[in-house]
Every structure is written in C-alpha cells, then in structure tokens.
Coordinates of N, CA, C and O in Angstrom, one line a residue:
X23 N -18.6 -13.2 1.2 CA -18.9 -12.9 -0.1 C -17.8 -12.1 -0.8 O -16.9 -11.6 -0.2
X24 N -17.9 -12.0 -2.1 CA -16.8 -11.3 -2.8 C -16.9 -9.8 -2.6 O -15.9 -9.1 -2.7
X25 N -18.0 -9.3 -2.2 CA -18.1 -7.9 -1.8 C -17.2 -7.5 -0.7 O -16.5 -6.5 -0.7
X26 N -17.2 -8.3 0.3 CA -16.3 -8.1 1.5 C -14.9 -8.0 1.0 O -14.1 -7.1 1.4
X27 N -14.5 -8.9 0.2 CA -13.1 -9.0 -0.3 C -12.7 -7.7 -1.0 O -11.7 -7.2 -0.7
X28 N -13.6 -7.2 -1.9 CA -13.2 -6.1 -2.7 C -13.2 -4.8 -1.8 O -12.4 -3.9 -2.0
X29 N -14.0 -4.7 -0.8 CA -14.0 -3.6 0.1 C -12.7 -3.6 0.9 O -12.1 -2.6 1.2
X30 N -12.3 -4.8 1.4 CA -11.0 -4.9 2.1 C -9.9 -4.4 1.2 O -9.0 -3.7 1.7
X31 N -9.9 -4.8 0.0 CA -8.9 -4.5 -1.0 C -8.8 -3.0 -1.1 O -7.8 -2.3 -1.1
X32 N -10.0 -2.3 -1.3 CA -10.0 -0.9 -1.5 C -9.5 -0.2 -0.2 O -8.7 0.8 -0.4
X33 N -9.8 -0.7 0.9 CA -9.3 0.0 2.1 C -7.8 0.0 2.2 O -7.2 1.0 2.5
X34 N -7.2 -1.2 1.9 CA -5.8 -1.3 1.9 C -5.1 -0.5 0.8 O -4.1 0.2 1.0
X35 N -5.7 -0.5 -0.4 CA -5.2 0.3 -1.5 C -5.2 1.8 -1.1 O -4.3 2.5 -1.4
X36 N -6.3 2.2 -0.5 CA -6.4 3.6 -0.1 C -5.4 3.9 0.9 O -4.8 5.0 0.9
X37 N -5.2 3.0 1.9 CA -4.2 3.3 2.9 C -2.8 3.4 2.4 O -2.0 4.1 3.0
X38 N -2.5 2.6 1.4 CA -1.1 2.7 0.8 C -1.0 4.1 0.3 O 0.1 4.8 0.5
X39 N -2.0 4.6 -0.4 CA -1.9 6.0 -1.0 C -1.8 7.0 0.1 O -1.0 8.0 0.1
X40 N -2.6 6.9 1.2 CA -2.6 7.8 2.3 C -1.2 7.8 2.9 O -0.7 8.9 3.2
X41 N -0.7 6.7 3.2 CA 0.6 6.5 3.8 C 1.7 7.2 2.9 O 2.5 8.0 3.4
X42 N 1.7 6.9 1.7 CA 2.7 7.5 0.8 C 2.6 9.0 0.8 O 3.6 9.7 0.8
X43 N 1.4 9.6 0.7 CA 1.2 11.0 0.7 C 1.7 11.6 2.1 O 2.3 12.7 2.1
X44 N 1.3 10.9 3.2 CA 1.7 11.4 4.5 C 3.2 11.5 4.6 O 3.8 12.3 5.3
X45 N 3.9 10.5 4.0 CA 5.4 10.4 4.1 C 6.0 11.4 3.1 O 7.2 11.6 3.1
X46 N 5.2 11.9 2.2 CA 5.7 12.9 1.2 C 6.6 12.2 0.2 O 7.5 12.8 -0.4
X47 N 6.3 11.0 -0.1 CA 7.1 10.2 -1.1 C 6.5 10.2 -2.5 O 5.3 10.0 -2.6
X48 N 7.3 10.2 -3.5 CA 6.8 10.0 -4.9 C 6.5 8.5 -5.0 O 7.0 7.7 -4.2
X49 N 5.8 8.2 -6.1 CA 5.5 6.7 -6.4 C 6.9 6.0 -6.5 O 7.0 4.9 -6.0
X50 N 7.8 6.7 -7.1 CA 9.1 6.1 -7.3 C 9.9 5.8 -6.0 O 10.4 4.7 -5.8
X51 N 9.9 6.8 -5.2 CA 10.7 6.7 -3.9 C 10.0 5.7 -3.0 O 10.7 4.9 -2.3
X52 N 8.7 5.7 -3.0 CA 7.9 4.7 -2.1 C 8.2 3.3 -2.6 O 8.5 2.4 -1.8
X53 N 8.1 3.1 -3.9 CA 8.3 1.8 -4.5 C 9.7 1.3 -4.3 O 10.0 0.2 -4.0
X54 N 10.6 2.3 -4.4 CA 12.1 2.0 -4.2 C 12.3 1.3 -2.9 O 13.1 0.4 -2.8
X55 N 11.7 1.9 -1.9 CA 12.0 1.4 -0.5 C 11.3 0.0 -0.3 O 11.7 -0.7 0.6
X56 N 10.4 -0.3 -1.2 CA 9.8 -1.6 -1.0 C 10.3 -2.6 -2.1 O 9.8 -3.8 -2.1
X57 N 11.2 -2.2 -2.9 CA 11.8 -3.0 -3.9 C 10.9 -3.3 -5.1 O 11.0 -4.3 -5.8
X58 N 9.9 -2.4 -5.4 CA 9.1 -2.5 -6.5 C 9.1 -1.2 -7.3 O 9.5 -0.2 -6.8
X59 N 8.7 -1.3 -8.6 CA 8.7 -0.1 -9.4 C 7.5 0.8 -9.1 O 6.5 0.4 -8.5
X60 N 7.6 2.1 -9.6 CA 6.5 3.0 -9.4 C 5.2 2.6 -10.1 O 4.1 2.9 -9.6
X61 N 5.3 1.8 -11.2 CA 4.1 1.3 -11.8 C 3.3 0.4 -10.9 O 2.1 0.5 -10.9
X62 N 4.0 -0.4 -10.1 CA 3.3 -1.3 -9.2 C 2.6 -0.5 -8.2 O 1.4 -0.8 -7.9
X63 N 3.2 0.5 -7.6 CA 2.5 1.4 -6.6 C 1.3 2.1 -7.2 O 0.2 2.2 -6.7
X64 N 1.5 2.6 -8.4 CA 0.5 3.3 -9.1 C -0.7 2.4 -9.4 O -1.9 2.8 -9.1
X65 N -0.5 1.2 -9.8 CA -1.6 0.2 -10.0 C -2.3 -0.1 -8.7 O -3.5 -0.3 -8.7
X66 N -1.6 -0.2 -7.6 CA -2.2 -0.4 -6.3 C -3.1 0.7 -6.0 O -4.3 0.5 -5.6
X67 N -2.7 1.9 -6.2 CA -3.4 3.1 -5.8 C -4.7 3.3 -6.7 O -5.6 3.9 -6.3
X68 N -4.6 2.7 -7.9 CA -5.8 2.8 -8.8 C -6.6 1.5 -8.8 O -7.4 1.3 -9.8
X69 N -6.4 0.7 -7.8 CA -7.2 -0.5 -7.7 C -7.0 -1.5 -8.9 O -7.9 -2.3 -9.1
X70 N -5.9 -1.4 -9.6 CA -5.7 -2.3 -10.7 C -4.9 -3.5 -10.2 O -4.7 -4.4 -11.0
X71 N -4.4 -3.4 -9.0 CA -3.6 -4.5 -8.5 C -3.8 -4.6 -7.0 O -3.9 -3.6 -6.3
X72 N -3.8 -5.9 -6.5 CA -4.0 -6.1 -5.1 C -2.7 -5.9 -4.4 O -1.6 -5.8 -5.0
X73 N -2.7 -5.8 -3.1 CA -1.5 -5.7 -2.3 C -1.2 -7.1 -1.7 O -2.0 -7.7 -1.0
X74 N -0.1 -7.6 -2.0 CA 0.3 -9.0 -1.6 C 0.6 -9.0 -0.1 O 1.0 -7.9 0.5
X75 N 0.6 -10.1 0.5 CA 0.9 -10.2 1.9 C 2.3 -9.8 2.2 O 2.7 -9.2 3.1
X76 N 3.2 -10.2 1.2 CA 4.6 -9.9 1.3 C 4.8 -8.4 1.3 O 5.6 -7.8 2.1
X77 N 4.0 -7.7 0.4 CA 4.2 -6.2 0.4 C 3.6 -5.6 1.6 O 4.2 -4.6 2.1
X78 N 2.6 -6.1 2.2 CA 2.0 -5.6 3.4 C 3.1 -5.6 4.5 O 3.4 -4.7 5.2
X79 N 3.8 -6.8 4.6 CA 4.8 -7.0 5.6 C 6.0 -6.0 5.4 O 6.5 -5.4 6.3
X80 N 6.3 -5.8 4.1 CA 7.4 -4.9 3.7 C 7.0 -3.4 4.1 O 7.9 -2.7 4.7
X81 N 5.8 -3.0 3.8 CA 5.3 -1.7 4.2 C 5.4 -1.5 5.7 O 5.9 -0.5 6.2
X82 N 4.9 -2.5 6.4 CA 4.9 -2.4 7.9 C 6.3 -2.2 8.4 O 6.6 -1.4 9.3
X83 N 7.2 -3.0 7.9 CA 8.6 -3.1 8.4 C 9.3 -1.8 8.0 O 10.0 -1.1 8.8
X84 N 9.2 -1.4 6.7 CA 9.9 -0.3 6.2 C 9.5 1.1 6.7 O 10.3 1.9 7.0
X85 N 8.1 1.2 6.9 CA 7.6 2.5 7.3 C 7.0 2.5 8.7 O 6.4 3.4 9.1
X86 N 7.3 1.4 9.4 CA 6.8 1.3 10.8 C 5.3 1.5 10.9 O 4.9 2.3 11.8
X87 N 4.6 0.9 10.1 CA 3.1 1.0 10.1 C 2.5 -0.2 10.8 O 3.0 -1.3 10.8
X88 N 1.4 0.1 11.5 CA 0.7 -0.9 12.2 C 0.0 -1.8 11.2 O -0.8 -1.4 10.4
X89 N 0.2 -3.1 11.3 CA -0.4 -4.1 10.4 C -1.9 -4.0 10.4 O -2.5 -4.1 9.4
X90 N -2.4 -3.9 11.6 CA -3.9 -3.8 11.8 C -4.5 -2.6 11.1 O -5.5 -2.7 10.4
X91 N -3.8 -1.4 11.2 CA -4.3 -0.2 10.5 C -4.3 -0.4 9.0 O -5.2 -0.1 8.3
X92 N -3.2 -1.0 8.5 CA -3.1 -1.2 7.1 C -4.1 -2.2 6.5 O -4.6 -2.0 5.4
X93 N -4.4 -3.2 7.3 CA -5.2 -4.3 6.7 C -6.7 -4.3 7.1 O -7.4 -5.2 6.8
X94 N -7.1 -3.3 8.0 CA -8.6 -3.4 8.4 C -9.2 -2.1 8.1 O -8.6 -1.1 7.9

C-alpha cells in the first residue's frame, strides 16, 4: 500500500538528518560531499523530496553508512 511507501520514505529522510547531525555537517557541507546543493538536502530532511537510489549509494559510500540501516 502507499502507506508503507511513505513510512519508508520518512525513515530514510529522518536517517539522512540524523546522520548529518551526527557527523556535525551543515546542509551545505553534507550536500557538497554528495555532489548536491544544500537545498536538495534541506528538502529531503523536510520530506519535500525523496532520496534516490543513487543518493543512497553515495551516502553509503561517502560516509561509510550501512545500506540496511539507511533504508530500513
């Protein structure tokens, strides 16, 4: 159902924010390392934008994050 989809989205959006804060990075610095602007990261954190598969892979690679943690 679409409910499952949106809750998955929220979890990952939340985790992006948690990760960024744990790393002590600004929106700008976090985005910079992923090759996106701070606006993109801000939108993700405010649920205005989903996290693409490509970005998930970038986050995992760049910040050595566990794919399972990020996506479940």
